[in-house]
CSV table of C-alpha atoms and ligand atoms in Angstrom, one decimal:
chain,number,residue,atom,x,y,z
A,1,UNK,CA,-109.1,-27.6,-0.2
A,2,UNK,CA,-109.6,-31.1,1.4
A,3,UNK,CA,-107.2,-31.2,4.2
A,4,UNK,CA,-106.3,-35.1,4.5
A,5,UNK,CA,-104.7,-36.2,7.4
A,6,UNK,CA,-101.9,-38.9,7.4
A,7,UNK,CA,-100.8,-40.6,10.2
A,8,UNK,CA,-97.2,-42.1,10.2
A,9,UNK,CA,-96.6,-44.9,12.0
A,10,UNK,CA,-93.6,-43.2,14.2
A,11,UNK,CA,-91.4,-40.6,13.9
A,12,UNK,CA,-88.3,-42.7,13.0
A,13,UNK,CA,-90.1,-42.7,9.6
A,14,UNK,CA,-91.2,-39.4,9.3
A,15,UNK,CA,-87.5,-38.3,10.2
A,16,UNK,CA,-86.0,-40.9,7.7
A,17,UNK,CA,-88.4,-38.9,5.2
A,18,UNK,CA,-86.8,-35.5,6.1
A,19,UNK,CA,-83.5,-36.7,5.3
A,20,UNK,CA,-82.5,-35.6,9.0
A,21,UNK,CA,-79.7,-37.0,10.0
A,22,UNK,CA,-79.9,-35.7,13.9
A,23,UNK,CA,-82.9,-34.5,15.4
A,24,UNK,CA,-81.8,-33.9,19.0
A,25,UNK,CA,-83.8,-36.4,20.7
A,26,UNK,CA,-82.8,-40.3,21.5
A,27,UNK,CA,-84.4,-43.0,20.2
A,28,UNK,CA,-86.7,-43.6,23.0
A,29,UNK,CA,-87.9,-40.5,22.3
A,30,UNK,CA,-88.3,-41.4,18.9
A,31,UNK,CA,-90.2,-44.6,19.2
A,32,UNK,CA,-92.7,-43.2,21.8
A,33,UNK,CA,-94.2,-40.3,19.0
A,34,UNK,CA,-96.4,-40.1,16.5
A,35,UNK,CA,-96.2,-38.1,14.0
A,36,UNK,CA,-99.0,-36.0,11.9
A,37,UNK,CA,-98.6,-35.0,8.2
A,38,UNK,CA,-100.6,-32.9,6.1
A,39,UNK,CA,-100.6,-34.8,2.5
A,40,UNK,CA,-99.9,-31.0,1.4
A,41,UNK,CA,-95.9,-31.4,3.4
A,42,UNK,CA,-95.9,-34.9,2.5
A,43,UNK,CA,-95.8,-34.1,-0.8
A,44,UNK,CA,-93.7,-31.2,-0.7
A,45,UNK,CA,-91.3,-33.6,1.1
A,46,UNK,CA,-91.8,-36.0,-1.4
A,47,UNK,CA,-90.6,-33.9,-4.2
A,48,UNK,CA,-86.9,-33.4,-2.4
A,49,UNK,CA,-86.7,-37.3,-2.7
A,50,UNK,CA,-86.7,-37.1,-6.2
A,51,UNK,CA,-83.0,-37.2,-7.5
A,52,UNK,CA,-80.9,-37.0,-11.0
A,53,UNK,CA,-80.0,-40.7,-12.4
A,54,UNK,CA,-78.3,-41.3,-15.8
A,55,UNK,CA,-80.1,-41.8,-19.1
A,56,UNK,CA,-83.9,-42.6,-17.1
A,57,UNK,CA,-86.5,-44.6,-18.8
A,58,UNK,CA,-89.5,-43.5,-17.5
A,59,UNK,CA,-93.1,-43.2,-18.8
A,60,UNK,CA,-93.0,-39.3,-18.6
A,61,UNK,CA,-91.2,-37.2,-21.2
A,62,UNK,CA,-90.9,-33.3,-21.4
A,63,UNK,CA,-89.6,-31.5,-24.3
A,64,UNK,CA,-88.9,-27.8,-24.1
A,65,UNK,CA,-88.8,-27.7,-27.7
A,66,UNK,CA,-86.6,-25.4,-29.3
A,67,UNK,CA,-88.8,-23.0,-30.5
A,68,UNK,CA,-86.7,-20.0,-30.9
A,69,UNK,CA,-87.8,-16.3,-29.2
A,70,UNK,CA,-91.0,-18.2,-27.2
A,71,UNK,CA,-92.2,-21.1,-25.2
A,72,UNK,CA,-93.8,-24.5,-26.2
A,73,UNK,CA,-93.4,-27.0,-24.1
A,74,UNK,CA,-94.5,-30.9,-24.7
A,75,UNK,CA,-95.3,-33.4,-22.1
A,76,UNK,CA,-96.0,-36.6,-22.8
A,77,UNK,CA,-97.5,-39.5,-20.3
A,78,UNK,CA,-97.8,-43.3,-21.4
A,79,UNK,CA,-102.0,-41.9,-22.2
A,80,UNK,CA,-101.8,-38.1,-23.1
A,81,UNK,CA,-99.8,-35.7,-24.9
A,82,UNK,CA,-100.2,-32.2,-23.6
A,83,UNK,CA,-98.7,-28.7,-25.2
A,84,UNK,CA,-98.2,-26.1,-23.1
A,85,UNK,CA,-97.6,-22.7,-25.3
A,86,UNK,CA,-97.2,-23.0,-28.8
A,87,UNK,CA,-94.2,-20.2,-29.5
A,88,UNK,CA,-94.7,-17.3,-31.6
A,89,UNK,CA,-96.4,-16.7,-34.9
A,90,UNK,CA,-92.8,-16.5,-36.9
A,91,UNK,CA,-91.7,-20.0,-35.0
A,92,UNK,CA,-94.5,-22.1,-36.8
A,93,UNK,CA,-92.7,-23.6,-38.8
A,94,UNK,CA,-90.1,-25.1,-36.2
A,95,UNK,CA,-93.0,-25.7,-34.1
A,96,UNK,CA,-94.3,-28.1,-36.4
A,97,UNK,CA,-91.0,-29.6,-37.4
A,98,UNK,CA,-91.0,-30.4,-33.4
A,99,UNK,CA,-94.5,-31.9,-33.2
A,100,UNK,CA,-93.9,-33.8,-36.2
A,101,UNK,CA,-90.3,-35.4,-35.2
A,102,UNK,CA,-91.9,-36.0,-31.5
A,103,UNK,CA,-94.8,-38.1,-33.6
A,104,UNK,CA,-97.6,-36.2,-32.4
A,105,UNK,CA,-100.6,-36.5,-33.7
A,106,UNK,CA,-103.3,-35.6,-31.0
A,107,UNK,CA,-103.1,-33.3,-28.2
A,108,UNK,CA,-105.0,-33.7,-25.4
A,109,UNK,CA,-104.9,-30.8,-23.9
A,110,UNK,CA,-103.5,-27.8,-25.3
A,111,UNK,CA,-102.2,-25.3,-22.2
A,112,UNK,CA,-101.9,-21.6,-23.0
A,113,UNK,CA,-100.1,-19.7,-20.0
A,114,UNK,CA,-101.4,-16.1,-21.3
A,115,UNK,CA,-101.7,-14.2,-24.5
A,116,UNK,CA,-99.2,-13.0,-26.0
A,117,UNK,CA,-98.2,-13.8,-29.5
A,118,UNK,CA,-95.0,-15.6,-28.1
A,119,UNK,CA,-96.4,-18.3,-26.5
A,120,UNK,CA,-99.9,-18.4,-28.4
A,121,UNK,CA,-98.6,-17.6,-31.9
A,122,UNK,CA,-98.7,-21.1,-33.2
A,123,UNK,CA,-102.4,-22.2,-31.7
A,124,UNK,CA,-104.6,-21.8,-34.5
A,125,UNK,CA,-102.0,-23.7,-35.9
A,126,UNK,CA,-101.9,-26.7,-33.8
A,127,UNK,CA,-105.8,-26.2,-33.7
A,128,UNK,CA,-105.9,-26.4,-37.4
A,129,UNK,CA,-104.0,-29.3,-38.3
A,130,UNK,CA,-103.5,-31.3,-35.2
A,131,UNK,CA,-106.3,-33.7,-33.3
A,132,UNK,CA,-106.8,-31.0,-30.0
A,133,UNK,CA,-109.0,-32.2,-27.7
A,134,UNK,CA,-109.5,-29.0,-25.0
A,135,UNK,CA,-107.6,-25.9,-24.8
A,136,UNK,CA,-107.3,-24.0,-21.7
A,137,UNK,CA,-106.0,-20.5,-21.3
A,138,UNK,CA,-105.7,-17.6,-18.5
A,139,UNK,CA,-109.8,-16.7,-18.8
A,140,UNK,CA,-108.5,-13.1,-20.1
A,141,UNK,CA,-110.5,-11.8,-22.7
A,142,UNK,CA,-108.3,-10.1,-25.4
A,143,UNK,CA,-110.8,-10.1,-28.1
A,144,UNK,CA,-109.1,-7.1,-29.9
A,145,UNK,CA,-105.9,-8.9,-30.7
A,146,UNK,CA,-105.6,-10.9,-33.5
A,147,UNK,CA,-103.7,-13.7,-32.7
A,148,UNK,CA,-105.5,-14.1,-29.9
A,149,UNK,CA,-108.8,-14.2,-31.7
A,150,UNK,CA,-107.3,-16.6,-34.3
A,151,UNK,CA,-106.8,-19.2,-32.3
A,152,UNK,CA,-110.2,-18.8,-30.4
A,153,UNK,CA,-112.0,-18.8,-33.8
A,154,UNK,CA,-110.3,-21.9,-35.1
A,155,UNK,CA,-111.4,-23.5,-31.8
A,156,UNK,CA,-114.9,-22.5,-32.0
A,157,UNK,CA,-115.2,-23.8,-35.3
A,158,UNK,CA,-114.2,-27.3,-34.4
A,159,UNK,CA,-116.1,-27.6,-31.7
A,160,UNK,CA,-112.7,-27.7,-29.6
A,161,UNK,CA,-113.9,-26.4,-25.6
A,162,UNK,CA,-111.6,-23.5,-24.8
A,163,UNK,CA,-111.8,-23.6,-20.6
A,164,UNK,CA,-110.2,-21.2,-17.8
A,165,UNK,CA,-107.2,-22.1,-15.5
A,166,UNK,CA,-107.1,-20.7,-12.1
A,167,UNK,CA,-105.6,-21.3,-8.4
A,168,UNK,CA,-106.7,-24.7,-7.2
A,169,UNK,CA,-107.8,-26.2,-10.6
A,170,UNK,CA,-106.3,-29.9,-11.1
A,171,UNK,CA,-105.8,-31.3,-14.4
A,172,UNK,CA,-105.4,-35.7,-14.8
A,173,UNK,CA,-102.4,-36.2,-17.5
A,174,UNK,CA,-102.9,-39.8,-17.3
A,175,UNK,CA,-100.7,-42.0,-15.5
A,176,UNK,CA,-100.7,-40.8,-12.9
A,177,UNK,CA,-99.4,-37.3,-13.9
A,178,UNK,CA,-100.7,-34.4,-12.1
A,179,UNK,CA,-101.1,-30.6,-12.8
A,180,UNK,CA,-102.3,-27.9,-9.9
A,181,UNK,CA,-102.5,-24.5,-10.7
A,182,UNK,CA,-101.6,-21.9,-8.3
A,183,UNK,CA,-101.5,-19.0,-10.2
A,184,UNK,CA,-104.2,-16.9,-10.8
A,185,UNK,CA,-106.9,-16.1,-8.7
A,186,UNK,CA,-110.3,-15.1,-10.0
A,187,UNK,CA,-109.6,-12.2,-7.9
A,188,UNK,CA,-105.8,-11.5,-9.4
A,189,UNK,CA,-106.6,-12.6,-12.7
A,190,UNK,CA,-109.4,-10.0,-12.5
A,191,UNK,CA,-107.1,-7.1,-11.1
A,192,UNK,CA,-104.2,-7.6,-13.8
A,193,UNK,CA,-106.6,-8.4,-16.8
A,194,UNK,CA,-106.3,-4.7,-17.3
A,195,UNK,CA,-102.7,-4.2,-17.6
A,196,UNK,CA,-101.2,-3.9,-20.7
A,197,UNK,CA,-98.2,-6.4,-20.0
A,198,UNK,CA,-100.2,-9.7,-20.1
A,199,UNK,CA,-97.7,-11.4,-18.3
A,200,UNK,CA,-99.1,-11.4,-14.7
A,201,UNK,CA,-102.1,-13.0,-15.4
A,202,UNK,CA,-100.1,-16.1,-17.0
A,203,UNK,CA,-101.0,-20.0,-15.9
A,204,UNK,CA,-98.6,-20.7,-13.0
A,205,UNK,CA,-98.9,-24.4,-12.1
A,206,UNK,CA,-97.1,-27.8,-11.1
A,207,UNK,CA,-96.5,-31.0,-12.8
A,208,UNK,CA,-96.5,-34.2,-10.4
A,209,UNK,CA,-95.5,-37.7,-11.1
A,210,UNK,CA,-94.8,-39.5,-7.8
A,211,UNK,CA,-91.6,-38.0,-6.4
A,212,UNK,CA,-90.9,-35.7,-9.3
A,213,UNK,CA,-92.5,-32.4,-10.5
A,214,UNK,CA,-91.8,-29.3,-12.3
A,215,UNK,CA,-93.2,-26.2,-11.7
A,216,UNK,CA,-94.6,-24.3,-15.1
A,217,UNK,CA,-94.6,-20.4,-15.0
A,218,UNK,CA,-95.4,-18.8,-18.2
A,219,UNK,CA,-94.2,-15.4,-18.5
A,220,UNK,CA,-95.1,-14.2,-14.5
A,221,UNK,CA,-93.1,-11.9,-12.9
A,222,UNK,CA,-92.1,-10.5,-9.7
A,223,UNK,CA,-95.4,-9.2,-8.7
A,224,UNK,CA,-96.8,-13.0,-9.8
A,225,UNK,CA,-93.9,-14.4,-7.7
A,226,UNK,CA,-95.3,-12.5,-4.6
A,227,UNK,CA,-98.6,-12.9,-5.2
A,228,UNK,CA,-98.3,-16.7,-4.8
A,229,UNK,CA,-95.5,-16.2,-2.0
A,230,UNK,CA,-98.4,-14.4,0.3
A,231,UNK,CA,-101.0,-17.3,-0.8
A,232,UNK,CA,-101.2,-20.6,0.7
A,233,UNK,CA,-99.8,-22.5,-2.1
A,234,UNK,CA,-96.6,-21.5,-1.2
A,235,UNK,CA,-95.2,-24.3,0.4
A,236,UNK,CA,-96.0,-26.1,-2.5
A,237,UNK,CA,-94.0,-24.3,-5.1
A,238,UNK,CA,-91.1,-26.4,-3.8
A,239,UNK,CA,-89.9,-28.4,-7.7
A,240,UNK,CA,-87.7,-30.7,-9.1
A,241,UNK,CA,-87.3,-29.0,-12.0
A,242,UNK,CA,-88.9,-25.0,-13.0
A,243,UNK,CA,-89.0,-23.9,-16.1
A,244,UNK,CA,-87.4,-20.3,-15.8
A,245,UNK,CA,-90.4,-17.3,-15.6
A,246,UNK,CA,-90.2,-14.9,-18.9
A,247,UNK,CA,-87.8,-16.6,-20.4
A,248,UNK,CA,-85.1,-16.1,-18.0
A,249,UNK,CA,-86.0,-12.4,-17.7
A,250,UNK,CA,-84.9,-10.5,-14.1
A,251,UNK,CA,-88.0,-9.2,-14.1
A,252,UNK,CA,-88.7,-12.5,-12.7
A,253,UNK,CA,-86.9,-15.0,-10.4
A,254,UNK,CA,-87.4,-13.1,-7.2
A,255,UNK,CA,-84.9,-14.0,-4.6
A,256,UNK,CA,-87.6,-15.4,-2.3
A,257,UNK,CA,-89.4,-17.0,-5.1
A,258,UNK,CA,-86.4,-18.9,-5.8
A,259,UNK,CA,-85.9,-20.0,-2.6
A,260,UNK,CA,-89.4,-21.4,-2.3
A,261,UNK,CA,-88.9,-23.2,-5.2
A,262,UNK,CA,-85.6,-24.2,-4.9
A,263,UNK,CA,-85.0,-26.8,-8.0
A,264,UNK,CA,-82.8,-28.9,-9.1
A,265,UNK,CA,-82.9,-28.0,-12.4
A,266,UNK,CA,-83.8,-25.0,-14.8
A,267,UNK,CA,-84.7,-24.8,-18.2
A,268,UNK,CA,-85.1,-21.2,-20.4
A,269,UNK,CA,-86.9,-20.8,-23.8
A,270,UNK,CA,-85.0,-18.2,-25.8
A,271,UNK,CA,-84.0,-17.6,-28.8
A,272,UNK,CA,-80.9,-15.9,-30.7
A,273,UNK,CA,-80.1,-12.9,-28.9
A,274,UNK,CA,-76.6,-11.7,-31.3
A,275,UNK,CA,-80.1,-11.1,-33.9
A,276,UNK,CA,-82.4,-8.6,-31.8
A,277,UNK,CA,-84.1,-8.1,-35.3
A,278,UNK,CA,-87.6,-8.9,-36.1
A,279,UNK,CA,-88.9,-11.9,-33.0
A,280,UNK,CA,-85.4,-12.2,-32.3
A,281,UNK,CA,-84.1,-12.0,-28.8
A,282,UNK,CA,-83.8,-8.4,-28.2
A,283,UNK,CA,-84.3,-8.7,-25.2
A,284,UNK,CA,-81.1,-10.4,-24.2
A,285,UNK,CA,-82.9,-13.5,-22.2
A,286,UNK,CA,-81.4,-15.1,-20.2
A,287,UNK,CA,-80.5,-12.3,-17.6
A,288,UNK,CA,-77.3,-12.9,-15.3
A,289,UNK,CA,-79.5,-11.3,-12.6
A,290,UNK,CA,-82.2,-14.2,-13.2
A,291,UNK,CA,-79.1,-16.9,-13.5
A,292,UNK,CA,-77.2,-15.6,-10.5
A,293,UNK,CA,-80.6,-16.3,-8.4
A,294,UNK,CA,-81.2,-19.4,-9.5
A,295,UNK,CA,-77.4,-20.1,-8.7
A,296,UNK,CA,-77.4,-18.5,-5.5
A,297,UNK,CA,-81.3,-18.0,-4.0
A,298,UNK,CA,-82.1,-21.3,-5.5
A,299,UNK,CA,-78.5,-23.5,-5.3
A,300,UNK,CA,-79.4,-24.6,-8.3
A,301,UNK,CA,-75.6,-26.2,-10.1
A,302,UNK,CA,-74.6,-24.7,-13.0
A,303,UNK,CA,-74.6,-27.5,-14.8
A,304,UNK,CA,-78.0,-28.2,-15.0
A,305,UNK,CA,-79.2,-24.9,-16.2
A,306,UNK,CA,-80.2,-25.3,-19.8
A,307,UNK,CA,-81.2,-22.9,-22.4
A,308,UNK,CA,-82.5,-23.9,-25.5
A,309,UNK,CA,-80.5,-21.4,-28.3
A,310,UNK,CA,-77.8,-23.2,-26.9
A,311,UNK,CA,-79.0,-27.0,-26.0
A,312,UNK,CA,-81.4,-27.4,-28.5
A,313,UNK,CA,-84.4,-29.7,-27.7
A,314,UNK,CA,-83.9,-30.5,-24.0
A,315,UNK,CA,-85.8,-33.7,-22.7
A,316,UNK,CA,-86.6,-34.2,-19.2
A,317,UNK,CA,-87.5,-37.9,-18.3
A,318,UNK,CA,-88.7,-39.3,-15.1
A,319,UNK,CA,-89.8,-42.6,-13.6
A,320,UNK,CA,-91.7,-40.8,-11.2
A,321,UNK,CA,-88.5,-41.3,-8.5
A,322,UNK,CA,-85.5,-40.3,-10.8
A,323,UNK,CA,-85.1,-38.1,-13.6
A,324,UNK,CA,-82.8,-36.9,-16.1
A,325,UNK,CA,-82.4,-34.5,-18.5
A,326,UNK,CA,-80.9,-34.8,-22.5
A,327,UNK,CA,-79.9,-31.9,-24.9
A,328,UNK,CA,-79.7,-32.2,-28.4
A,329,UNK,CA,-76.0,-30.0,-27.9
A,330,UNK,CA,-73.9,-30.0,-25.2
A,331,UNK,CA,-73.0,-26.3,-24.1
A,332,UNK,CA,-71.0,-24.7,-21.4
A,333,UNK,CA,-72.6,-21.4,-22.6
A,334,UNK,CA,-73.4,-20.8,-19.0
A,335,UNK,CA,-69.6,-19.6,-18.0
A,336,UNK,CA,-69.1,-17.4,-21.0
A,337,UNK,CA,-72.2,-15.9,-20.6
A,338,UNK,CA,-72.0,-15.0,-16.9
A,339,UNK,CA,-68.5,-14.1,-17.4
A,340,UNK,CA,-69.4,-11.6,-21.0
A,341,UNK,CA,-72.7,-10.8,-20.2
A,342,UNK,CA,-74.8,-7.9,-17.7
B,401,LIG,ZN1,-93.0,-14.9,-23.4
């Protein structure tokens, strides 16, 4: 990647941007120094300078839609709308009610993180009956599964360019919106292509507006997680906001991962878990091992862990400096279910 150097004027400024309160040296010191920064720190930096305001107005929206037992989450910039996941086949129906009452029409780009049926069960539908522009997926070839095939079929037949995500790829959401992927390499998506759990090769990737971002994750788990801790983009996982791996599974949410991301906020996609039947949540998401990490690895407050059976709809809005976060229901599910659940 292009390594662009800034140079900041002195280091009073570089230290004001750190948030340090006492670095040691006088202000002689101080003056006298200059101070490089990679753009990749800056940035990094930058994101900690975002901060939680009440009732934002800002020109990006993002709806984890509440989609029951899957993911589908909608961004929306003042010039694009983009889906990321479409929730499973049995959802389709609240998916649309979701698209509908957001009053989308077109989707720019349509983002799937990896194929399985609960995050691309609704594609063909959205490909079908909504104006999709480009769909991009995890470049994993899995042919021999229907739903999966579905969806590529109803692409090909509009004409609708289905293209592969991988580390270092940048996506424009207009306005000044921002999406790098991190997650996975040609080489890793290669290595896991074969396993039978499709969740390692999902689309890992984060969302920038100015001082804001949020950091997308699919279904990846812990081997994901250490994957991209050992790769360079680590020191850019750091997010405002991460929208919790597997549904808040601990098979994710690695202690170091956490760390690395440390957010301010988490959001989980799950659905009913007191009805395992059928798509239900069977699988008990979220984990109190997954929220404990987030609470402790990541200091994430209680408070501003959201889950959707629970919330509903949540909204994150930013002006690119602030942001804040709206539920359709206020919950304090988080207590009860630390306190009741394993
Ligand atoms: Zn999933």
């Amino acid at each position: 990647m292009k390594r662009l150097w800034v140079l900041l004027m002195i280091a009073t400024f570089s230290i004001a941007l750190l948030g340090c309160g006492n670095s040691g040296k006088n202000e002689n010191q101080q003056k006298n120094e200059t101070v490089r920064v990679a753009i990749d720190d800056k940035e990094s930096l930058k994101s900690q300078e975002s901060s939680q305001a009440d009732n934002v107005k800002g020109d990006l929206t993002i709806k984890m839609l509440n989609v029951g037992q899957g993911d589908a989450i909608l961004i929306q910039t003042k010039s694009q709308n983009i889906l990321v996941d479409t929730s499973d086949t049995d959802e389709r129906d609240k998916l649309r009610a979701e698209l509908d009452k957001a009053g989308v029409k077109k989707i720019d780009k349509l983002i799937l993180s990896h194929a399985h049926a609960d995050h691309i069960g609704g594609a063909k539908l959205v490909i079908d009956d909504y104006n999709v522009k480009e769909v991009y997926n995890d470049g994993t070839d899995r042919g021999k599964y229907n739903v999966y095939k579905g969806y590529i079929n109803a692409a090909e037949k509009k004409k609708i360019p289905v293209k592969t995500l991988q580390a270092g790829d940048k996506l424009n959401f207009g306005n000044k919106v921002s999406f790098e992927v991190f997650y996975p390499t040609e080489e890793l998506r290669a290595k896991f292509a074969a396993d039978k759990d499709y969740n390692d090769t999902s689309i890992v990737g984060k969302l920038t507006y100015g001082n804001f971002s949020m950091l997308f994750t699919g279904d990846a788990e812990k081997v994901a997680e250490n994957e991209q801790l050992n790769s360079s983009y680590k020191k850019k996982l750091k997010s405002t906001v991460l929208k919790a791996p597997h549904h808040g599974s601990k098979t994710s949410a690695g202690a170091d991962y956490i760390k690395a991301v440390s957010p301010e906020c988490v959001v989980i996609s799950a659905g009913d878990p007191s009805d395992p039947t059928g798509s239900g949540n069977s699988y008990g998401h979220p984990h109190n091992q997954a929220l404990n990490s987030y609470i402790k690895n990541g200091g994430v407050d209680k408070k501003n862990i959201f889950w959707t059976f629970e919330n509903g709809t949540i909204t994150i809005t930013s002006d690119g400096k602030n942001w804040s976060v709206t539920t359709e229901h206020k919950s304090d599910w988080i207590n009860n279910w630390l306190k009741n659940k394993k």
